[in-house]
């Protein structure tokens, strides 16, 4: 057990240290950060790691704060620079152009609006270093000398999940990304999603509020915590019922904030997981009948739309240069359209 003792915070210089280290991750602690153990801080930042692995890395001298190795119980403070150093070079994450089809809804000298298909990863990361939307954008803009896909001052302004379809905006200039990023931060953009969720809503609309942070039991999933807690980040989702199908409901979701997996986590939190959402429990038969025919019907639905039934339908923002309001809408993906039609037919048969 690690004791909370200041004498244990820093690894002493005479302790055995790896000779050659390479930086893998780099974080600058926000001004408003409350003191928290470095292993907990990094656990929140590193999606594909566990707290135990981070503690082992710290014990091995791989976790540094302000260029000095620290132990797991070191408490980060505002302004600290936290790095994960390893004894092997980092995987080369250079973004290379790849000839991948793009559905470009709108494009000018400042930005692109893209309708992303389900199944396409947005940005290279662990397990998906190639074949992403960013690789496709790099190919699309390969002849634009001013666009460097490896420059963080241009590119994606926001993200949607791999298995979510719908609209995204990409900035082609640093000025556009700064301006659009400020709009997302200040919540002046307009985004709506369409989702098929499990269960029946008695009300026609509602509001979900709850902080969203990493689920301590599953690092790949987000969990909802009380708004007054200091866990996670504040999140608000508004929803409106579009159609009812007895055991499922088609809803429109409007984001007041834009947290990771926000709609998926919020809907699960109120007992309405997205249909087909394996990570959040939507791939089970949560409502309906016990008959074999109904079970077969649901399995056929899962096969028809083999992902969470979620589509980023509308996107609105002020153009970063012309200052004109820009509003875009996209049709539902074919698999989700077919799924909804199947539920409509199911209700007709029942009636």
mmCIF file of C-alpha atoms in Angstrom:
data_model
loop_
_atom_site.group_PDB
_atom_site.id
_atom_site.type_symbol
_atom_site.label_atom_id
_atom_site.label_comp_id
_atom_site.label_asym_id
_atom_site.label_seq_id
_atom_site.Cartn_x
_atom_site.Cartn_y
_atom_site.Cartn_z
ATOM 1 C CA UNK A 1 0.000 0.000 0.000
ATOM 2 C CA UNK A 2 1.366 3.451 -0.948
ATOM 3 C CA UNK A 3 1.390 5.967 1.864
ATOM 4 C CA UNK A 4 0.460 9.617 1.338
ATOM 5 C CA UNK A 5 3.758 11.008 2.557
ATOM 6 C CA UNK A 6 5.540 13.908 0.884
ATOM 7 C CA UNK A 7 8.850 12.072 1.292
ATOM 8 C CA UNK A 8 7.602 9.387 -1.060
ATOM 9 C CA UNK A 9 6.437 11.772 -3.804
ATOM 10 C CA UNK A 10 9.745 12.045 -5.659
ATOM 11 C CA UNK A 11 11.952 9.149 -6.710
ATOM 12 C CA UNK A 12 15.388 9.806 -5.279
ATOM 13 C CA UNK A 13 18.261 10.353 -7.700
ATOM 14 C CA UNK A 14 20.219 7.374 -6.416
ATOM 15 C CA UNK A 15 17.364 4.951 -7.157
ATOM 16 C CA UNK A 16 17.889 2.838 -10.244
ATOM 17 C CA UNK A 17 16.574 4.606 -13.357
ATOM 18 C CA UNK A 18 16.310 3.550 -16.996
ATOM 19 C CA UNK A 19 19.158 5.106 -19.014
ATOM 20 C CA UNK A 20 17.403 6.002 -22.287
ATOM 21 C CA UNK A 21 13.816 7.270 -22.127
ATOM 22 C CA UNK A 22 11.401 8.444 -24.812
ATOM 23 C CA UNK A 23 8.409 10.723 -24.260
ATOM 24 C CA UNK A 24 5.072 9.051 -25.079
ATOM 25 C CA UNK A 25 2.507 11.407 -23.527
ATOM 26 C CA UNK A 26 2.685 15.005 -22.334
ATOM 27 C CA UNK A 27 0.093 16.863 -20.232
ATOM 28 C CA UNK A 28 0.062 20.369 -18.771
ATOM 29 C CA UNK A 29 -2.077 20.572 -15.643
ATOM 30 C CA UNK A 30 -4.891 23.146 -15.874
ATOM 31 C CA UNK A 31 -4.880 26.208 -13.642
ATOM 32 C CA UNK A 32 -8.073 25.134 -11.912
ATOM 33 C CA UNK A 33 -6.937 21.571 -11.182
ATOM 34 C CA UNK A 34 -7.351 20.537 -7.545
ATOM 35 C CA UNK A 35 -4.443 18.512 -6.095
ATOM 36 C CA UNK A 36 -4.886 14.875 -7.089
ATOM 37 C CA UNK A 37 -2.625 11.838 -7.191
ATOM 38 C CA UNK A 38 -0.678 11.602 -10.408
ATOM 39 C CA UNK A 39 -1.839 8.027 -11.078
ATOM 40 C CA UNK A 40 -5.474 9.138 -10.831
ATOM 41 C CA UNK A 41 -4.788 12.210 -13.002
ATOM 42 C CA UNK A 42 -3.174 10.088 -15.740
ATOM 43 C CA UNK A 43 -5.890 7.439 -15.443
ATOM 44 C CA UNK A 44 -8.400 10.109 -16.487
ATOM 45 C CA UNK A 45 -6.207 11.181 -19.401
ATOM 46 C CA UNK A 46 -5.089 7.831 -20.847
ATOM 47 C CA UNK A 47 -8.102 6.035 -22.278
ATOM 48 C CA UNK A 48 -6.459 2.695 -23.026
ATOM 49 C CA UNK A 49 -4.575 2.202 -19.773
ATOM 50 C CA UNK A 50 -5.393 1.088 -16.247
ATOM 51 C CA UNK A 51 -4.505 2.708 -12.952
ATOM 52 C CA UNK A 52 -2.503 -0.363 -11.985
ATOM 53 C CA UNK A 53 -0.365 -0.086 -15.116
ATOM 54 C CA UNK A 54 0.203 3.615 -14.460
ATOM 55 C CA UNK A 55 1.310 2.831 -10.894
ATOM 56 C CA UNK A 56 3.744 0.224 -12.201
ATOM 57 C CA UNK A 57 5.085 2.753 -14.709
ATOM 58 C CA UNK A 58 5.621 5.236 -11.883
ATOM 59 C CA UNK A 59 7.362 2.610 -9.759
ATOM 60 C CA UNK A 60 9.690 1.956 -12.716
ATOM 61 C CA UNK A 61 10.546 5.649 -13.003
ATOM 62 C CA UNK A 62 8.562 6.274 -16.188
ATOM 63 C CA UNK A 63 6.157 8.928 -14.818
ATOM 64 C CA UNK A 64 7.771 12.367 -14.673
ATOM 65 C CA UNK A 65 6.523 15.696 -13.348
ATOM 66 C CA UNK A 66 8.493 18.798 -14.298
ATOM 67 C CA UNK A 67 11.261 16.568 -15.684
ATOM 68 C CA UNK A 68 11.671 14.558 -12.480
ATOM 69 C CA UNK A 69 10.438 10.991 -11.908
ATOM 70 C CA UNK A 70 7.696 10.745 -9.302
ATOM 71 C CA UNK A 71 5.869 7.959 -7.512
ATOM 72 C CA UNK A 72 2.166 7.181 -7.742
ATOM 73 C CA UNK A 73 1.197 9.252 -4.713
ATOM 74 C CA UNK A 74 2.642 12.523 -6.017
ATOM 75 C CA UNK A 75 -0.157 15.078 -6.155
ATOM 76 C CA UNK A 76 -0.233 17.160 -9.313
ATOM 77 C CA UNK A 77 -0.722 20.888 -8.980
ATOM 78 C CA UNK A 78 -1.706 23.637 -11.425
ATOM 79 C CA UNK A 79 1.080 24.292 -13.901
ATOM 80 C CA UNK A 80 2.767 20.903 -13.492
ATOM 81 C CA UNK A 81 4.009 19.244 -16.666
ATOM 82 C CA UNK A 82 3.286 15.509 -16.527
ATOM 83 C CA UNK A 83 5.005 13.177 -18.988
ATOM 84 C CA UNK A 84 4.997 9.447 -19.502
ATOM 85 C CA UNK A 85 8.497 8.353 -20.484
ATOM 86 C CA UNK A 86 9.199 4.853 -21.776
ATOM 87 C CA UNK A 87 12.338 2.871 -22.541
ATOM 88 C CA UNK A 88 11.294 2.447 -26.171
ATOM 89 C CA UNK A 89 10.428 4.959 -28.891
ATOM 90 C CA UNK A 90 6.799 5.980 -29.346
ATOM 91 C CA UNK A 91 4.894 4.456 -32.236
ATOM 92 C CA UNK A 92 5.191 6.696 -35.271
ATOM 93 C CA UNK A 93 1.861 8.526 -35.451
ATOM 94 C CA UNK A 94 2.708 10.634 -38.496
ATOM 95 C CA UNK A 95 -0.503 11.090 -40.473
ATOM 96 C CA UNK A 96 -0.080 9.972 -44.069
ATOM 97 C CA UNK A 97 -2.600 10.720 -46.856
ATOM 98 C CA UNK A 98 -4.718 7.689 -47.766
ATOM 99 C CA UNK A 99 -7.129 7.422 -50.676
ATOM 100 C CA UNK A 100 -10.337 6.863 -48.709
ATOM 101 C CA UNK A 101 -13.688 8.133 -50.095
ATOM 102 C CA UNK A 102 -15.139 11.195 -48.359
ATOM 103 C CA UNK A 103 -18.705 12.510 -48.421
ATOM 104 C CA UNK A 104 -17.962 16.250 -48.455
ATOM 105 C CA UNK A 105 -21.159 18.192 -47.746
ATOM 106 C CA UNK A 106 -19.553 21.633 -48.003
ATOM 107 C CA UNK A 107 -16.078 23.048 -48.612
ATOM 108 C CA UNK A 108 -14.448 26.448 -48.992
ATOM 109 C CA UNK A 109 -11.003 27.932 -48.312
ATOM 110 C CA UNK A 110 -11.530 27.876 -44.551
ATOM 111 C CA UNK A 111 -13.288 24.622 -43.714
ATOM 112 C CA UNK A 112 -14.920 21.352 -44.765
ATOM 113 C CA UNK A 113 -18.120 19.746 -43.515
ATOM 114 C CA UNK A 114 -18.062 15.965 -43.878
ATOM 115 C CA UNK A 115 -20.782 13.341 -43.501
ATOM 116 C CA UNK A 116 -18.903 10.479 -41.814
ATOM 117 C CA UNK A 117 -20.052 6.897 -42.358
ATOM 118 C CA UNK A 118 -20.381 4.539 -39.407
ATOM 119 C CA UNK A 119 -17.341 2.332 -38.910
ATOM 120 C CA UNK A 120 -14.778 4.983 -39.864
ATOM 121 C CA UNK A 121 -12.425 5.984 -37.050
ATOM 122 C CA UNK A 122 -12.037 9.744 -36.888
ATOM 123 C CA UNK A 123 -8.425 10.094 -35.725
ATOM 124 C CA UNK A 124 -5.428 7.730 -35.538
ATOM 125 C CA UNK A 125 -4.964 6.119 -32.146
ATOM 126 C CA UNK A 126 -4.243 2.855 -30.384
ATOM 127 C CA UNK A 127 -5.237 0.021 -32.711
ATOM 128 C CA UNK A 128 -6.190 2.394 -35.533
ATOM 129 C CA UNK A 129 -3.086 4.118 -36.881
ATOM 130 C CA UNK A 130 -4.287 4.015 -40.487
ATOM 131 C CA UNK A 131 -7.522 4.176 -42.453
ATOM 132 C CA UNK A 132 -9.039 7.044 -40.488
ATOM 133 C CA UNK A 133 -11.022 10.115 -41.449
ATOM 134 C CA UNK A 134 -7.946 12.283 -40.900
ATOM 135 C CA UNK A 135 -5.945 10.148 -43.326
ATOM 136 C CA UNK A 136 -8.760 10.631 -45.849
ATOM 137 C CA UNK A 137 -8.785 14.409 -45.287
ATOM 138 C CA UNK A 138 -5.006 14.490 -45.764
ATOM 139 C CA UNK A 139 -5.478 12.811 -49.156
ATOM 140 C CA UNK A 140 -8.333 15.126 -50.119
ATOM 141 C CA UNK A 141 -6.176 18.182 -49.312
ATOM 142 C CA UNK A 142 -2.854 16.716 -50.491
ATOM 143 C CA UNK A 143 -2.399 19.458 -53.102
ATOM 144 C CA UNK A 144 -3.089 22.273 -50.638
ATOM 145 C CA UNK A 145 0.411 23.330 -49.578
ATOM 146 C CA UNK A 146 -0.846 25.326 -46.596
ATOM 147 C CA UNK A 147 -2.542 22.281 -44.994
ATOM 148 C CA UNK A 148 -0.307 20.029 -42.901
ATOM 149 C CA UNK A 149 -2.281 17.079 -41.454
ATOM 150 C CA UNK A 150 0.328 16.736 -38.690
ATOM 151 C CA UNK A 151 -0.101 20.338 -37.541
ATOM 152 C CA UNK A 152 -2.504 20.402 -34.556
ATOM 153 C CA UNK A 153 -3.485 23.991 -35.361
ATOM 154 C CA UNK A 154 -5.584 22.704 -38.289
ATOM 155 C CA UNK A 155 -7.849 19.705 -38.795
ATOM 156 C CA UNK A 156 -10.676 18.279 -36.712
ATOM 157 C CA UNK A 157 -12.577 20.744 -34.574
ATOM 158 C CA UNK A 158 -14.656 18.047 -32.823
ATOM 159 C CA UNK A 159 -15.148 14.276 -33.025
ATOM 160 C CA UNK A 160 -17.846 11.643 -33.156
ATOM 161 C CA UNK A 161 -17.461 7.964 -32.295
ATOM 162 C CA UNK A 162 -16.299 5.365 -34.786
ATOM 163 C CA UNK A 163 -19.715 3.685 -34.997
ATOM 164 C CA UNK A 164 -21.693 6.935 -35.066
ATOM 165 C CA UNK A 165 -22.522 8.383 -38.468
ATOM 166 C CA UNK A 166 -23.038 12.030 -39.344
ATOM 167 C CA UNK A 167 -21.634 15.535 -39.632
ATOM 168 C CA UNK A 168 -18.189 16.825 -38.675
ATOM 169 C CA UNK A 169 -16.370 20.084 -39.405
ATOM 170 C CA UNK A 170 -12.671 20.254 -40.325
ATOM 171 C CA UNK A 171 -10.692 23.510 -40.220
ATOM 172 C CA UNK A 172 -8.291 24.127 -43.096
ATOM 173 C CA UNK A 173 -6.547 27.121 -41.490
ATOM 174 C CA UNK A 174 -5.321 27.862 -37.943
ATOM 175 C CA UNK A 175 -7.588 30.915 -37.781
ATOM 176 C CA UNK A 176 -10.638 28.822 -38.671
ATOM 177 C CA UNK A 177 -9.805 26.178 -36.067
ATOM 178 C CA UNK A 178 -9.288 28.780 -33.351
ATOM 179 C CA UNK A 179 -12.584 30.508 -34.134
ATOM 180 C CA UNK A 180 -14.608 27.303 -34.506
ATOM 181 C CA UNK A 181 -13.007 25.811 -31.403
ATOM 182 C CA UNK A 182 -14.095 28.874 -29.424
ATOM 183 C CA UNK A 183 -17.674 28.409 -30.628
ATOM 184 C CA UNK A 184 -17.721 24.796 -29.461
ATOM 185 C CA UNK A 185 -16.156 25.790 -26.133
ATOM 186 C CA UNK A 186 -18.667 28.607 -25.621
ATOM 187 C CA UNK A 187 -21.588 26.324 -26.597
ATOM 188 C CA UNK A 188 -22.791 28.587 -29.400
ATOM 189 C CA UNK A 189 -22.816 25.815 -32.018
ATOM 190 C CA UNK A 190 -25.991 23.865 -32.780
ATOM 191 C CA UNK A 191 -25.843 20.070 -32.955
ATOM 192 C CA UNK A 192 -28.616 17.518 -32.993
ATOM 193 C CA UNK A 193 -28.486 13.746 -33.142
ATOM 194 C CA UNK A 194 -31.090 11.118 -33.936
ATOM 195 C CA UNK A 195 -30.996 7.955 -31.845
ATOM 196 C CA UNK A 196 -33.070 4.799 -31.475
ATOM 197 C CA UNK A 197 -33.146 3.853 -27.815
ATOM 198 C CA UNK A 198 -34.628 1.043 -25.774
ATOM 199 C CA UNK A 199 -37.820 1.640 -23.833
ATOM 200 C CA UNK A 200 -40.954 3.752 -23.805
ATOM 201 C CA UNK A 201 -41.026 7.427 -22.789
ATOM 202 C CA UNK A 202 -44.155 8.693 -21.087
ATOM 203 C CA UNK A 203 -42.993 12.284 -21.576
ATOM 204 C CA UNK A 204 -42.401 13.955 -24.944
ATOM 205 C CA UNK A 205 -39.171 15.711 -24.000
ATOM 206 C CA UNK A 206 -36.665 15.972 -21.200
ATOM 207 C CA UNK A 207 -33.298 17.128 -19.937
ATOM 208 C CA UNK A 208 -30.455 14.958 -18.644
ATOM 209 C CA UNK A 209 -27.759 16.488 -16.469
ATOM 210 C CA UNK A 210 -24.865 14.581 -14.969
ATOM 211 C CA UNK A 211 -21.086 14.738 -14.981
ATOM 212 C CA UNK A 212 -19.374 12.364 -17.381
ATOM 213 C CA UNK A 213 -16.070 10.678 -16.572
ATOM 214 C CA UNK A 214 -14.262 7.401 -17.108
ATOM 215 C CA UNK A 215 -16.039 4.373 -15.676
ATOM 216 C CA UNK A 216 -13.670 2.994 -13.009
ATOM 217 C CA UNK A 217 -14.850 -0.527 -13.871
ATOM 218 C CA UNK A 218 -14.361 -0.179 -17.635
ATOM 219 C CA UNK A 219 -11.790 2.213 -19.095
ATOM 220 C CA UNK A 220 -13.450 2.142 -22.527
ATOM 221 C CA UNK A 221 -16.789 3.309 -21.168
ATOM 222 C CA UNK A 222 -17.970 6.576 -19.637
ATOM 223 C CA UNK A 223 -20.100 6.800 -16.502
ATOM 224 C CA UNK A 224 -22.443 9.481 -15.166
ATOM 225 C CA UNK A 225 -21.789 11.098 -11.787
ATOM 226 C CA UNK A 226 -23.838 13.627 -9.763
ATOM 227 C CA UNK A 227 -23.600 17.208 -11.098
ATOM 228 C CA UNK A 228 -22.401 18.479 -7.720
ATOM 229 C CA UNK A 229 -19.537 15.962 -7.551
ATOM 230 C CA UNK A 230 -15.955 16.733 -8.533
ATOM 231 C CA UNK A 231 -15.800 13.603 -10.707
ATOM 232 C CA UNK A 232 -15.873 13.986 -14.496
ATOM 233 C CA UNK A 233 -17.034 17.016 -16.459
ATOM 234 C CA UNK A 234 -20.457 18.654 -16.450
ATOM 235 C CA UNK A 235 -22.742 17.525 -19.269
ATOM 236 C CA UNK A 236 -26.294 18.346 -20.353
ATOM 237 C CA UNK A 237 -28.355 16.569 -23.023
ATOM 238 C CA UNK A 238 -31.846 17.607 -24.143
ATOM 239 C CA UNK A 239 -34.047 15.032 -25.864
ATOM 240 C CA UNK A 240 -37.354 15.053 -27.740
ATOM 241 C CA UNK A 241 -39.428 12.031 -28.766
ATOM 242 C CA UNK A 242 -39.839 11.699 -32.539
ATOM 243 C CA UNK A 243 -41.624 8.334 -32.815
ATOM 244 C CA UNK A 244 -42.642 5.543 -30.470
ATOM 245 C CA UNK A 245 -42.400 1.869 -31.404
ATOM 246 C CA UNK A 246 -43.653 0.242 -28.233
ATOM 247 C CA UNK A 247 -40.416 -1.280 -26.980
ATOM 248 C CA UNK A 248 -38.098 1.292 -28.558
ATOM 249 C CA UNK A 249 -38.263 5.047 -29.157
ATOM 250 C CA UNK A 250 -36.785 7.318 -31.799
ATOM 251 C CA UNK A 251 -35.470 10.491 -30.163
ATOM 252 C CA UNK A 252 -33.727 13.689 -31.148
ATOM 253 C CA UNK A 253 -30.872 14.659 -28.823
ATOM 254 C CA UNK A 254 -29.487 18.179 -28.626
ATOM 255 C CA UNK A 255 -26.145 18.657 -26.922
ATOM 256 C CA UNK A 256 -25.585 21.543 -24.554
ATOM 257 C CA UNK A 257 -22.082 20.201 -23.965
ATOM 258 C CA UNK A 258 -19.929 17.832 -26.009
ATOM 259 C CA UNK A 259 -18.401 15.139 -23.790
ATOM 260 C CA UNK A 260 -17.036 11.775 -24.845
ATOM 261 C CA UNK A 261 -19.911 9.280 -25.363
ATOM 262 C CA UNK A 262 -22.285 11.879 -23.901
ATOM 263 C CA UNK A 263 -25.537 10.693 -25.492
ATOM 264 C CA UNK A 264 -24.639 7.024 -25.054
ATOM 265 C CA UNK A 265 -23.790 7.452 -21.362
ATOM 266 C CA UNK A 266 -26.670 9.792 -20.546
ATOM 267 C CA UNK A 267 -29.283 7.587 -22.196
ATOM 268 C CA UNK A 268 -27.999 4.507 -20.395
ATOM 269 C CA UNK A 269 -28.057 6.496 -17.153
ATOM 270 C CA UNK A 270 -31.808 7.154 -17.457
ATOM 271 C CA UNK A 271 -32.539 3.548 -18.409
ATOM 272 C CA UNK A 272 -32.709 3.948 -22.187
ATOM 273 C CA UNK A 273 -29.487 2.575 -23.737
ATOM 274 C CA UNK A 274 -29.035 3.135 -27.452
ATOM 275 C CA UNK A 275 -30.293 0.236 -29.531
ATOM 276 C CA UNK A 276 -27.352 -1.929 -30.596
ATOM 277 C CA UNK A 277 -24.841 -0.160 -28.339
ATOM 278 C CA UNK A 278 -22.699 -3.057 -27.173
ATOM 279 C CA UNK A 279 -20.516 -1.027 -24.828
ATOM 280 C CA UNK A 280 -23.481 0.460 -22.942
ATOM 281 C CA UNK A 281 -25.719 -2.597 -22.754
ATOM 282 C CA UNK A 282 -27.904 -1.951 -25.794
ATOM 283 C CA UNK A 283 -27.068 -5.227 -27.522
ATOM 284 C CA UNK A 284 -29.375 -7.220 -25.242
ATOM 285 C CA UNK A 285 -33.150 -7.597 -25.410
ATOM 286 C CA UNK A 286 -34.091 -5.018 -22.777
ATOM 287 C CA UNK A 287 -37.811 -4.626 -23.586
ATOM 288 C CA UNK A 288 -40.469 -6.707 -25.253
ATOM 289 C CA UNK A 289 -41.745 -10.253 -25.409
ATOM 290 C CA UNK A 290 -40.310 -13.630 -24.429
ATOM 291 C CA UNK A 291 -41.368 -15.417 -27.594
ATOM 292 C CA UNK A 292 -38.856 -17.023 -29.924
ATOM 293 C CA UNK A 293 -40.214 -15.005 -32.831
ATOM 294 C CA UNK A 294 -39.601 -11.716 -31.006
ATOM 295 C CA UNK A 295 -36.083 -12.812 -30.097
ATOM 296 C CA UNK A 296 -35.417 -13.619 -33.735
ATOM 297 C CA UNK A 297 -36.869 -10.274 -34.769
ATOM 298 C CA UNK A 298 -34.497 -8.377 -32.439
ATOM 299 C CA UNK A 299 -31.505 -10.419 -33.624
ATOM 300 C CA UNK A 300 -32.424 -9.516 -37.199
ATOM 301 C CA UNK A 301 -32.540 -5.864 -36.152
ATOM 302 C CA UNK A 302 -29.063 -6.118 -34.655
ATOM 303 C CA UNK A 303 -27.776 -7.625 -37.895
ATOM 304 C CA UNK A 304 -29.455 -4.929 -39.963
ATOM 305 C CA UNK A 305 -27.752 -2.127 -38.030
ATOM 306 C CA UNK A 306 -24.651 -3.637 -36.465
ATOM 307 C CA UNK A 307 -23.733 -0.629 -34.293
ATOM 308 C CA UNK A 308 -25.270 1.877 -31.902
ATOM 309 C CA UNK A 309 -28.209 3.542 -33.652
ATOM 310 C CA UNK A 310 -26.892 7.107 -33.475
ATOM 311 C CA UNK A 311 -26.534 9.717 -36.215
ATOM 312 C CA UNK A 312 -25.182 13.288 -36.002
ATOM 313 C CA UNK A 313 -27.912 14.837 -38.124
ATOM 314 C CA UNK A 314 -27.485 18.616 -37.931
ATOM 315 C CA UNK A 315 -24.570 20.972 -37.392
ATOM 316 C CA UNK A 316 -24.711 24.759 -37.164
ATOM 317 C CA UNK A 317 -22.025 27.379 -36.543
ATOM 318 C CA UNK A 318 -20.954 30.869 -37.553
ATOM 319 C CA UNK A 319 -18.511 30.881 -40.453
ATOM 320 C CA UNK A 320 -15.095 31.859 -39.030
ATOM 321 C CA UNK A 321 -14.373 34.361 -41.814
ATOM 322 C CA UNK A 322 -17.663 35.590 -43.311
ATOM 323 C CA UNK A 323 -19.462 35.534 -39.915
ATOM 324 C CA UNK A 324 -22.541 34.106 -41.643
ATOM 325 C CA UNK A 325 -24.620 31.427 -39.933
ATOM 326 C CA UNK A 326 -23.979 28.021 -41.525
ATOM 327 C CA UNK A 327 -26.489 25.202 -40.982
ATOM 328 C CA UNK A 328 -26.171 21.675 -42.350
ATOM 329 C CA UNK A 329 -28.363 18.587 -42.227
ATOM 330 C CA UNK A 330 -27.674 15.025 -43.341
ATOM 331 C CA UNK A 331 -29.881 12.052 -44.129
ATOM 332 C CA UNK A 332 -29.750 9.067 -41.813
ATOM 333 C CA UNK A 333 -27.345 6.318 -42.845
ATOM 334 C CA UNK A 334 -28.912 3.473 -44.816
ATOM 335 C CA UNK A 335 -28.538 0.901 -42.030
ATOM 336 C CA UNK A 336 -30.252 3.130 -39.501
ATOM 337 C CA UNK A 337 -33.004 4.070 -41.957
ATOM 338 C CA UNK A 338 -33.668 0.370 -42.581
ATOM 339 C CA UNK A 339 -33.729 -0.317 -38.835
ATOM 340 C CA UNK A 340 -36.295 2.419 -38.195
ATOM 341 C CA UNK A 341 -38.476 1.210 -41.061
ATOM 342 C CA UNK A 342 -38.351 -2.308 -39.636
ATOM 343 C CA UNK A 343 -39.670 -1.017 -36.293
ATOM 344 C CA UNK A 344 -42.390 0.977 -38.044
ATOM 345 C CA UNK A 345 -43.532 -2.164 -39.843
ATOM 346 C CA UNK A 346 -43.414 -4.078 -36.571
ATOM 347 C CA UNK A 347 -45.831 -1.591 -35.025
ATOM 348 C CA UNK A 348 -48.150 -1.807 -38.032
ATOM 349 C CA UNK A 349 -48.295 -5.590 -37.702
ATOM 350 C CA UNK A 350 -48.965 -5.362 -33.964
ATOM 351 C CA UNK A 351 -51.746 -2.848 -34.556
#
